[in-house]
PDB file of C-alpha atoms in Angstrom:
ATOM      1  CA  MET Q   1     -32.320  -8.026  20.396  1.00 46.00           C
ATOM      2  CA  SER Q   2     -32.981  -8.233  16.662  1.00 52.00           C
ATOM      3  CA  ASP Q   3     -32.830  -4.417  16.414  1.00 49.00           C
ATOM      4  CA  GLN Q   4     -29.537  -4.468  18.216  1.00 48.00           C
ATOM      5  CA  LYS Q   5     -28.075  -7.096  15.972  1.00 51.00           C
ATOM      6  CA  ASN Q   6     -29.319  -5.307  12.838  1.00 58.00           C
ATOM      7  CA  GLY Q   7     -27.801  -2.078  14.096  1.00 62.00           C
ATOM      8  CA  SER Q   8     -24.452  -3.923  14.840  1.00 74.00           C
ATOM      9  CA  ASP Q   9     -24.404  -5.539  11.328  1.00 87.00           C
ATOM     10  CA  THR Q  10     -25.055  -2.209   9.671  1.00 91.00           C
ATOM     11  CA  ARG Q  11     -22.279  -0.594  11.741  1.00 94.00           C
ATOM     12  CA  GLU Q  12     -19.725  -3.272  10.869  1.00 94.00           C
ATOM     13  CA  ARG Q  13     -20.749  -3.205   7.133  1.00 95.00           C
ATOM     14  CA  ILE Q  14     -20.164   0.558   7.090  1.00 96.00           C
ATOM     15  CA  LEU Q  15     -16.793   0.138   8.730  1.00 96.00           C
ATOM     16  CA  ASP Q  16     -15.783  -2.667   6.276  1.00 96.00           C
ATOM     17  CA  VAL Q  17     -16.836  -0.590   3.225  1.00 96.00           C
ATOM     18  CA  ALA Q  18     -15.244   2.607   4.510  1.00 96.00           C
ATOM     19  CA  GLU Q  19     -11.990   0.768   5.195  1.00 96.00           C
ATOM     20  CA  ARG Q  20     -11.734  -0.574   1.680  1.00 95.00           C
ATOM     21  CA  LEU Q  21     -12.701   2.718  -0.036  1.00 96.00           C
ATOM     22  CA  PHE Q  22     -10.380   4.878   2.230  1.00 94.00           C
ATOM     23  CA  MET Q  23      -7.504   2.371   1.236  1.00 92.00           C
ATOM     24  CA  GLU Q  24      -8.403   2.470  -2.437  1.00 90.00           C
ATOM     25  CA  ASN Q  25      -9.110   6.128  -2.844  1.00 91.00           C
ATOM     26  CA  GLY Q  26      -7.625   8.072   0.149  1.00 89.00           C
ATOM     27  CA  TYR Q  27      -9.456   9.906   2.794  1.00 91.00           C
ATOM     28  CA  GLU Q  28     -10.006  13.159   0.963  1.00 90.00           C
ATOM     29  CA  ALA Q  29     -11.258  11.471  -2.296  1.00 92.00           C
ATOM     30  CA  THR Q  30     -13.663   9.269  -0.534  1.00 94.00           C
ATOM     31  CA  SER Q  31     -17.090  10.909  -0.120  1.00 94.00           C
ATOM     32  CA  MET Q  32     -19.792   9.884   2.310  1.00 94.00           C
ATOM     33  CA  ARG Q  33     -22.129   9.304  -0.622  1.00 94.00           C
ATOM     34  CA  THR Q  34     -19.728   6.880  -2.072  1.00 95.00           C
ATOM     35  CA  ILE Q  35     -19.538   5.014   1.166  1.00 96.00           C
ATOM     36  CA  THR Q  36     -23.328   4.942   1.790  1.00 95.00           C
ATOM     37  CA  SER Q  37     -23.856   3.705  -1.815  1.00 95.00           C
ATOM     38  CA  ALA Q  38     -21.316   0.901  -1.469  1.00 95.00           C
ATOM     39  CA  ALA Q  39     -22.681  -0.022   2.026  1.00 94.00           C
ATOM     40  CA  GLU Q  40     -26.233   0.128   0.805  1.00 94.00           C
ATOM     41  CA  VAL Q  41     -27.299   2.411   3.679  1.00 94.00           C
ATOM     42  CA  ASN Q  42     -28.473   6.043   3.854  1.00 92.00           C
ATOM     43  CA  LEU Q  43     -26.571   8.959   5.150  1.00 91.00           C
ATOM     44  CA  ALA Q  44     -28.718   9.033   8.213  1.00 92.00           C
ATOM     45  CA  ALA Q  45     -27.371   5.533   9.288  1.00 92.00           C
ATOM     46  CA  VAL Q  46     -23.740   6.698   8.968  1.00 92.00           C
ATOM     47  CA  ASN Q  47     -24.445   9.856  10.934  1.00 91.00           C
ATOM     48  CA  TYR Q  48     -26.310   7.923  13.538  1.00 92.00           C
ATOM     49  CA  HIS Q  49     -23.382   5.485  14.110  1.00 93.00           C
ATOM     50  CA  PHE Q  50     -20.474   7.802  13.606  1.00 94.00           C
ATOM     51  CA  GLY Q  51     -21.499  11.458  13.255  1.00 91.00           C
ATOM     52  CA  SER Q  52     -19.056  12.595  10.657  1.00 92.00           C
ATOM     53  CA  LYS Q  53     -16.413  11.395   8.143  1.00 94.00           C
ATOM     54  CA  GLU Q  54     -13.519  12.103  10.457  1.00 93.00           C
ATOM     55  CA  ALA Q  55     -15.204  10.154  13.256  1.00 94.00           C
ATOM     56  CA  LEU Q  56     -15.809   7.255  10.807  1.00 96.00           C
ATOM     57  CA  LEU Q  57     -12.153   7.015   9.840  1.00 95.00           C
ATOM     58  CA  ARG Q  58     -11.052   7.203  13.418  1.00 95.00           C
ATOM     59  CA  GLU Q  59     -13.470   4.249  14.117  1.00 96.00           C
ATOM     60  CA  VAL Q  60     -12.138   2.291  11.246  1.00 96.00           C
ATOM     61  CA  PHE Q  61      -8.725   2.491  12.869  1.00 95.00           C
ATOM     62  CA  ARG Q  62      -9.834   2.094  16.320  1.00 95.00           C
ATOM     63  CA  ARG Q  63     -11.410  -1.182  15.892  1.00 94.00           C
ATOM     64  CA  ARG Q  64      -8.175  -2.574  14.419  1.00 95.00           C
ATOM     65  CA  LEU Q  65      -5.667  -0.783  16.540  1.00 95.00           C
ATOM     66  CA  ALA Q  66      -7.271  -1.756  19.823  1.00 94.00           C
ATOM     67  CA  TRP Q  67      -6.502  -5.420  19.029  1.00 95.00           C
ATOM     68  CA  LEU Q  68      -2.984  -4.499  17.664  1.00 96.00           C
ATOM     69  CA  ASN Q  69      -1.925  -2.573  20.663  1.00 96.00           C
ATOM     70  CA  HIS Q  70      -3.243  -5.180  23.027  1.00 97.00           C
ATOM     71  CA  GLU Q  71      -1.313  -7.856  21.247  1.00 97.00           C
ATOM     72  CA  ARG Q  72       1.847  -5.817  21.062  1.00 97.00           C
ATOM     73  CA  LEU Q  73       1.760  -5.051  24.838  1.00 97.00           C
ATOM     74  CA  GLN Q  74       1.064  -8.725  25.661  1.00 97.00           C
ATOM     75  CA  ALA Q  75       3.829  -9.984  23.491  1.00 97.00           C
ATOM     76  CA  LEU Q  76       6.302  -7.656  25.203  1.00 97.00           C
ATOM     77  CA  ASP Q  77       4.954  -8.552  28.684  1.00 97.00           C
ATOM     78  CA  LYS Q  78       5.599 -12.243  27.839  1.00 97.00           C
ATOM     79  CA  LEU Q  79       9.060 -11.752  26.563  1.00 97.00           C
ATOM     80  CA  GLU Q  80       9.995  -9.582  29.584  1.00 97.00           C
ATOM     81  CA  GLU Q  81       8.572 -12.234  31.970  1.00 97.00           C
ATOM     82  CA  GLN Q  82      10.565 -14.814  30.228  1.00 97.00           C
ATOM     83  CA  ALA Q  83      13.727 -12.732  30.402  1.00 96.00           C
ATOM     84  CA  ALA Q  84      13.268 -12.366  34.158  1.00 95.00           C
ATOM     85  CA  GLY Q  85      14.936  -8.820  34.167  1.00 92.00           C
ATOM     86  CA  ALA Q  86      17.543  -9.473  31.481  1.00 95.00           C
ATOM     87  CA  PRO Q  87      17.553  -7.258  28.425  1.00 95.00           C
ATOM     88  CA  LEU Q  88      15.491  -8.711  25.450  1.00 97.00           C
ATOM     89  CA  LYS Q  89      17.275  -9.437  22.100  1.00 96.00           C
ATOM     90  CA  PRO Q  90      16.707  -6.601  19.577  1.00 96.00           C
ATOM     91  CA  SER Q  91      15.232  -9.231  17.063  1.00 96.00           C
ATOM     92  CA  GLN Q  92      12.537 -10.224  19.810  1.00 97.00           C
ATOM     93  CA  ILE Q  93      11.521  -6.632  20.180  1.00 97.00           C
ATOM     94  CA  LEU Q  94      11.113  -6.057  16.448  1.00 97.00           C
ATOM     95  CA  GLU Q  95       9.257  -9.359  15.974  1.00 96.00           C
ATOM     96  CA  ALA Q  96       6.841  -8.394  18.735  1.00 97.00           C
ATOM     97  CA  PHE Q  97       6.219  -4.953  17.361  1.00 97.00           C
ATOM     98  CA  PHE Q  98       6.459  -5.207  13.592  1.00 96.00           C
ATOM     99  CA  GLY Q  99       5.685  -8.903  13.264  1.00 95.00           C
ATOM    100  CA  THR Q 100       2.400  -8.571  15.125  1.00 95.00           C
ATOM    101  CA  LEU Q 101       1.231  -5.910  12.610  1.00 94.00           C
ATOM    102  CA  LEU Q 102       2.459  -7.812   9.582  1.00 93.00           C
ATOM    103  CA  ARG Q 103       0.566 -10.978  10.680  1.00 92.00           C
ATOM    104  CA  MET Q 104      -2.674  -8.936  10.619  1.00 93.00           C
ATOM    105  CA  GLY Q 105      -2.182  -8.992   6.852  1.00 90.00           C
ATOM    106  CA  GLU Q 106      -2.573 -12.693   6.848  1.00 90.00           C
ATOM    107  CA  ASN Q 107      -6.017 -12.699   8.732  1.00 92.00           C
ATOM    108  CA  PRO Q 108      -8.932 -11.141   6.826  1.00 91.00           C
ATOM    109  CA  ALA Q 109     -10.882 -11.080  10.072  1.00 92.00           C
ATOM    110  CA  LEU Q 110      -8.298  -8.538  11.377  1.00 93.00           C
ATOM    111  CA  GLY Q 111      -8.561  -6.412   8.220  1.00 93.00           C
ATOM    112  CA  GLY Q 112      -5.992  -8.286   6.249  1.00 92.00           C
ATOM    113  CA  MET Q 113      -3.968  -6.475   3.565  1.00 89.00           C
ATOM    114  CA  VAL Q 114      -6.799  -4.035   3.106  1.00 91.00           C
ATOM    115  CA  PHE Q 115      -6.201  -2.561   6.544  1.00 93.00           C
ATOM    116  CA  LEU Q 116      -2.408  -2.677   6.226  1.00 92.00           C
ATOM    117  CA  ARG Q 117      -2.449  -0.847   2.946  1.00 90.00           C
ATOM    118  CA  LEU Q 118      -4.978   1.767   4.570  1.00 92.00           C
ATOM    119  CA  LEU Q 119      -2.620   2.114   7.531  1.00 92.00           C
ATOM    120  CA  GLY Q 120       0.437   2.542   5.325  1.00 88.00           C
ATOM    121  CA  ARG Q 121      -1.303   5.000   3.048  1.00 86.00           C
ATOM    122  CA  THR Q 122      -2.578   7.056   5.985  1.00 89.00           C
ATOM    123  CA  LEU Q 123       0.848   7.118   7.760  1.00 86.00           C
ATOM    124  CA  THR Q 124       2.520   8.397   4.638  1.00 80.00           C
ATOM    125  CA  GLU Q 125      -0.046  11.153   4.066  1.00 75.00           C
ATOM    126  CA  PRO Q 126      -1.901  11.869   7.351  1.00 74.00           C
ATOM    127  CA  ALA Q 127      -4.367  14.574   7.930  1.00 80.00           C
ATOM    128  CA  GLU Q 128      -3.819  16.690  10.940  1.00 85.00           C
ATOM    129  CA  PHE Q 129      -6.726  15.184  12.992  1.00 88.00           C
ATOM    130  CA  ILE Q 130      -5.438  11.582  12.209  1.00 88.00           C
ATOM    131  CA  ARG Q 131      -1.958  12.609  13.466  1.00 87.00           C
ATOM    132  CA  THR Q 132      -3.415  13.620  16.829  1.00 90.00           C
ATOM    133  CA  PHE Q 133      -5.495  10.389  16.999  1.00 91.00           C
ATOM    134  CA  PHE Q 134      -2.441   8.105  16.164  1.00 91.00           C
ATOM    135  CA  ALA Q 135      -0.315   9.939  18.880  1.00 90.00           C
ATOM    136  CA  GLY Q 136      -2.953   8.971  21.451  1.00 91.00           C
ATOM    137  CA  GLU Q 137      -3.491   5.431  20.244  1.00 91.00           C
ATOM    138  CA  TYR Q 138       0.152   4.592  19.965  1.00 92.00           C
ATOM    139  CA  ALA Q 139       1.545   6.552  23.031  1.00 93.00           C
ATOM    140  CA  GLU Q 140       1.728   3.620  25.577  1.00 94.00           C
ATOM    141  CA  VAL Q 141       2.951   1.039  23.036  1.00 96.00           C
ATOM    142  CA  ILE Q 142       5.733   3.278  21.663  1.00 95.00           C
ATOM    143  CA  ASP Q 143       6.948   4.209  25.110  1.00 95.00           C
ATOM    144  CA  ARG Q 144       7.170   0.579  26.187  1.00 96.00           C
ATOM    145  CA  TYR Q 145       8.979  -0.534  22.990  1.00 97.00           C
ATOM    146  CA  LYS Q 146      11.328   2.429  23.314  1.00 96.00           C
ATOM    147  CA  LEU Q 147      12.313   1.500  26.740  1.00 96.00           C
ATOM    148  CA  ALA Q 148      12.879  -2.152  25.763  1.00 97.00           C
ATOM    149  CA  LEU Q 149      15.201  -1.094  22.887  1.00 97.00           C
ATOM    150  CA  PHE Q 150      17.129   1.241  25.139  1.00 97.00           C
ATOM    151  CA  SER Q 151      17.691  -1.690  27.559  1.00 96.00           C
ATOM    152  CA  ALA Q 152      18.512  -4.164  24.688  1.00 96.00           C
ATOM    153  CA  LEU Q 153      21.083  -1.687  23.163  1.00 96.00           C
ATOM    154  CA  PRO Q 154      22.779   0.083  26.101  1.00 95.00           C
ATOM    155  CA  ASP Q 155      25.814   1.080  24.027  1.00 94.00           C
ATOM    156  CA  VAL Q 156      23.759   2.911  21.398  1.00 95.00           C
ATOM    157  CA  PRO Q 157      22.835   6.442  22.219  1.00 95.00           C
ATOM    158  CA  LYS Q 158      19.115   6.829  22.887  1.00 96.00           C
ATOM    159  CA  ALA Q 159      18.727   9.616  20.251  1.00 95.00           C
ATOM    160  CA  GLU Q 160      20.193   7.108  17.707  1.00 96.00           C
ATOM    161  CA  ILE Q 161      17.657   4.423  18.687  1.00 96.00           C
ATOM    162  CA  VAL Q 162      14.691   6.887  18.318  1.00 95.00           C
ATOM    163  CA  TRP Q 163      16.025   7.818  14.881  1.00 96.00           C
ATOM    164  CA  ARG Q 164      16.287   4.254  13.759  1.00 96.00           C
ATOM    165  CA  LEU Q 165      12.751   3.505  15.104  1.00 95.00           C
ATOM    166  CA  HIS Q 166      11.649   6.486  13.019  1.00 93.00           C
ATOM    167  CA  PHE Q 167      13.325   4.976   9.842  1.00 95.00           C
ATOM    168  CA  MET Q 168      11.756   1.540  10.478  1.00 95.00           C
ATOM    169  CA  LEU Q 169       8.394   2.912  10.940  1.00 92.00           C
ATOM    170  CA  GLY Q 170       8.874   4.777   7.638  1.00 90.00           C
ATOM    171  CA  ALA Q 171      10.008   1.788   5.857  1.00 91.00           C
ATOM    172  CA  MET Q 172       7.125  -0.327   7.173  1.00 91.00           C
ATOM    173  CA  SER Q 173       4.592   2.341   6.256  1.00 89.00           C
ATOM    174  CA  TYR Q 174       5.752   2.520   2.558  1.00 85.00           C
ATOM    175  CA  ALA Q 175       5.953  -1.312   2.360  1.00 86.00           C
ATOM    176  CA  ILE Q 176       2.482  -1.900   3.521  1.00 86.00           C
ATOM    177  CA  ALA Q 177       1.003   1.031   1.624  1.00 82.00           C
ATOM    178  CA  GLY Q 178       1.646  -0.785  -1.687  1.00 65.00           C
ATOM    179  CA  THR Q 179       3.985  -0.321  -4.566  1.00 54.00           C
ATOM    180  CA  ASP Q 180       2.901   3.124  -5.638  1.00 56.00           C
ATOM    181  CA  VAL Q 181       6.222   4.820  -5.023  1.00 59.00           C
ATOM    182  CA  LEU Q 182       8.175   2.145  -6.810  1.00 61.00           C
ATOM    183  CA  GLN Q 183       5.828   2.250  -9.847  1.00 63.00           C
ATOM    184  CA  VAL Q 184       6.404   6.070 -10.048  1.00 62.00           C
ATOM    185  CA  VAL Q 185      10.148   6.020  -9.749  1.00 64.00           C
ATOM    186  CA  THR Q 186      10.780   2.993 -11.901  1.00 64.00           C
ATOM    187  CA  GLY Q 187       7.635   2.193 -13.905  1.00 64.00           C
ATOM    188  CA  CYS Q 188       7.891  -1.458 -12.572  1.00 61.00           C
ATOM    189  CA  GLU Q 189       5.937  -3.323  -9.990  1.00 62.00           C
ATOM    190  CA  VAL Q 190       7.491  -5.242  -7.094  1.00 57.00           C
ATOM    191  CA  GLY Q 191       6.484  -8.525  -8.835  1.00 56.00           C
ATOM    192  CA  ASP Q 192       8.247  -7.575 -12.076  1.00 52.00           C
ATOM    193  CA  LEU Q 193      11.460  -6.768 -10.293  1.00 47.00           C
ATOM    194  CA  ALA Q 194      11.417  -9.904  -8.183  1.00 53.00           C
ATOM    195  CA  GLY Q 195      10.536 -12.145 -11.142  1.00 51.00           C
ATOM    196  CA  GLU Q 196       7.341 -13.222  -9.371  1.00 58.00           C
ATOM    197  CA  GLU Q 197       3.908 -14.023 -10.843  1.00 59.00           C
ATOM    198  CA  VAL Q 198       2.004 -11.565  -8.633  1.00 56.00           C
ATOM    199  CA  THR Q 199      -1.429 -10.976  -9.958  1.00 58.00           C
ATOM    200  CA  ASP Q 200      -4.642  -9.508  -8.777  1.00 58.00           C
ATOM    201  CA  GLU Q 201      -5.750 -13.127  -7.850  1.00 58.00           C
ATOM    202  CA  THR Q 202      -2.671 -13.732  -5.633  1.00 63.00           C
ATOM    203  CA  ASP Q 203      -3.918 -14.542  -2.128  1.00 75.00           C
ATOM    204  CA  ASP Q 204      -3.381 -11.704   0.425  1.00 75.00           C
ATOM    205  CA  THR Q 205      -2.139 -14.287   2.952  1.00 82.00           C
ATOM    206  CA  VAL Q 206       0.692 -15.074   0.597  1.00 83.00           C
ATOM    207  CA  LEU Q 207       1.570 -11.537  -0.085  1.00 81.00           C
ATOM    208  CA  ALA Q 208       1.491 -10.582   3.643  1.00 84.00           C
ATOM    209  CA  ARG Q 209       3.889 -13.566   4.390  1.00 87.00           C
ATOM    210  CA  ARG Q 210       6.179 -12.607   1.586  1.00 87.00           C
ATOM    211  CA  LEU Q 211       6.278  -9.098   2.767  1.00 87.00           C
ATOM    212  CA  ALA Q 212       7.060 -10.011   6.301  1.00 90.00           C
ATOM    213  CA  GLN Q 213       9.812 -12.366   5.168  1.00 91.00           C
ATOM    214  CA  ARG Q 214      11.392  -9.510   3.307  1.00 90.00           C
ATOM    215  CA  LEU Q 215      10.770  -6.565   5.718  1.00 93.00           C
ATOM    216  CA  MET Q 216      11.732  -8.130   9.064  1.00 94.00           C
ATOM    217  CA  PRO Q 217      15.357  -8.917   8.021  1.00 95.00           C
ATOM    218  CA  PHE Q 218      15.703  -5.441   6.531  1.00 95.00           C
ATOM    219  CA  LEU Q 219      14.433  -3.666   9.631  1.00 95.00           C
ATOM    220  CA  LEU Q 220      16.687  -5.731  11.948  1.00 94.00           C
ATOM    221  CA  GLY Q 221      19.622  -4.991   9.718  1.00 94.00           C
ATOM    222  CA  GLY Q 222      18.890  -1.247   9.867  1.00 93.00           C
ATOM    223  CA  LEU Q 223      18.725  -1.419  13.687  1.00 94.00           C
ATOM    224  CA  ARG Q 224      22.077  -3.181  13.902  1.00 92.00           C
ATOM    225  CA  ALA Q 225      23.895  -0.976  11.483  1.00 92.00           C
ATOM    226  CA  PRO Q 226      27.125   0.661  12.646  1.00 92.00           C
ATOM    227  CA  LEU Q 227      26.704   3.943  14.241  1.00 92.00           C
ATOM    228  CA  PRO Q 228      27.185   7.094  12.130  1.00 90.00           C
ATOM    229  CA  GLN Q 229      30.402   8.996  12.355  1.00 88.00           C
ATOM    230  CA  PHE Q 230      29.620  12.804  12.104  1.00 82.00           C
ATOM    231  CA  ASP Q 231      32.458  14.629  10.420  1.00 77.00           C
ATOM    232  CA  ASP Q 232      31.298  17.994  11.575  1.00 67.00           C
ATOM    233  CA  VAL Q 233      31.207  17.018  15.277  1.00 57.00           C
ATOM    234  CA  GLN Q 234      34.749  15.518  14.945  1.00 51.00           C
ATOM    235  CA  ARG Q 235      36.142  18.779  13.445  1.00 51.00           C
ATOM    236  CA  THR Q 236      34.604  20.767  16.121  1.00 47.00           C
ATOM    237  CA  LYS Q 237      36.202  18.703  18.829  1.00 50.00           C
ATOM    238  CA  LYS Q 238      39.692  18.982  17.204  1.00 49.00           C
ATOM    239  CA  GLU Q 239      39.514  22.825  16.879  1.00 51.00           C
ATOM    240  CA  PRO Q 240      40.896  24.710  19.945  1.00 52.00           C
ATOM    241  CA  LEU Q 241      38.605  26.800  21.892  1.00 46.00           C
ATOM    242  CA  PRO Q 242      38.627  30.612  21.373  1.00 47.00           C
ATOM    243  CA  LYS Q 243      40.698  32.312  24.022  1.00 49.00           C
ATOM    244  CA  THR Q 244      37.769  33.787  25.841  1.00 42.00           C
ATOM    245  CA  ALA Q 245      35.994  30.447  26.093  1.00 40.00           C
ATOM    246  CA  ARG Q 246      39.176  28.750  27.217  1.00 39.00           C
ATOM    247  CA  ASP Q 247      39.808  31.376  29.816  1.00 44.00           C
ATOM    248  CA  THR Q 248      36.377  31.043  31.076  1.00 38.00           C
ATOM    249  CA  ARG Q 249      36.608  27.237  31.411  1.00 39.00           C
ATOM    250  CA  GLU Q 250      39.909  27.488  33.169  1.00 41.00           C
ATOM    251  CA  LYS Q 251      38.532  29.889  35.800  1.00 42.00           C
ATOM    252  CA  THR Q 252      35.614  27.531  36.593  1.00 40.00           C
ATOM    253  CA  PRO Q 253      37.397  24.064  37.048  1.00 41.00           C
ATOM    254  CA  ASP Q 254      34.502  22.649  39.238  1.00 43.00           C
ATOM    255  CA  GLN Q 255      31.912  23.411  36.623  1.00 42.00           C
ATOM    256  CA  ASP Q 256      30.288  20.318  34.924  1.00 39.00           C
ATOM    257  CA  PRO Q 257      31.607  20.437  31.346  1.00 33.00           C
ATOM    258  CA  ARG Q 258      28.675  18.440  30.050  1.00 33.00           C
ATOM    259  CA  PRO Q 259      25.918  20.287  28.241  1.00 37.00           C
TER     260      PRO Q 259
END
C-alpha cells in the first residue's frame, strides 16, 4: 500500500509540475529534463508513469478535462430536465459551458488559473497531436451543446450558430491564456488599462472571478448579435439568371429549387 501511495504521489507531483511548466514555457520549450528537475524525480520515473512527453501533456489535460466534461454534461442534463422539453435560454447554455470552465480558475484543486492559462495557451497554438486529442475529448460535449443552442435559437441558421460558437471559443482561449496579445499590441497590461492594481500577489481566485464577470456578458452579447447581411448574396439574388439557366429551370418546374 505504501509503494502504491508513493507511486501515486510521484505521479501527481510530476503532473502538477508539468502543468505549471507547460503553461509558463509552452510545450516545445519545456524539456523532460526541466520537468524531472523541478519535480525532483529521475527520467525513469516519468517514463514509467507516462512513457513520453506527448503522453505526459495528454495526461495533464485528461485529469482536468475528465472533471470538466462530466460537469458540463451534468449541468446540461439538469437544465434540460428542469425545462421539461422546452428550449433552454441561451444564457443558461453559455453559463453551463463556459461558466463551468471559468469556475475551475477559482479552485486550485482543479488546476486553478494555472490550468486555465495552459488550456488557453494550448488552444491558441496547438500541436497536431493535441488537436486530435482535444477533438476526441470534446466531441460528446460539443455535440450536446450545439444541439441545445440549435433548439434555443430556432430562427438562427445552424451554420451561424456554429460560427458564433467558434468565435466564443476563440475569445475564451485568448482571455484565459493571459495578456500576451494585449501586451504585444499595446504595450499595456489588462490591469493598466482597467485602472486596477493587479500584481503578481493578486489572488488567482479574484482574477478568475473578474475574468468570468467580464467574459460571460461579452460572449452572450456576441451570441445575441444581429445576423450578418451578406451584400454579395443579396446582389446575386437580384441579378437575372442567364438565359440558359432560366430556360433549364422553366423546363423542369417540378424540380426542387433548393440546393
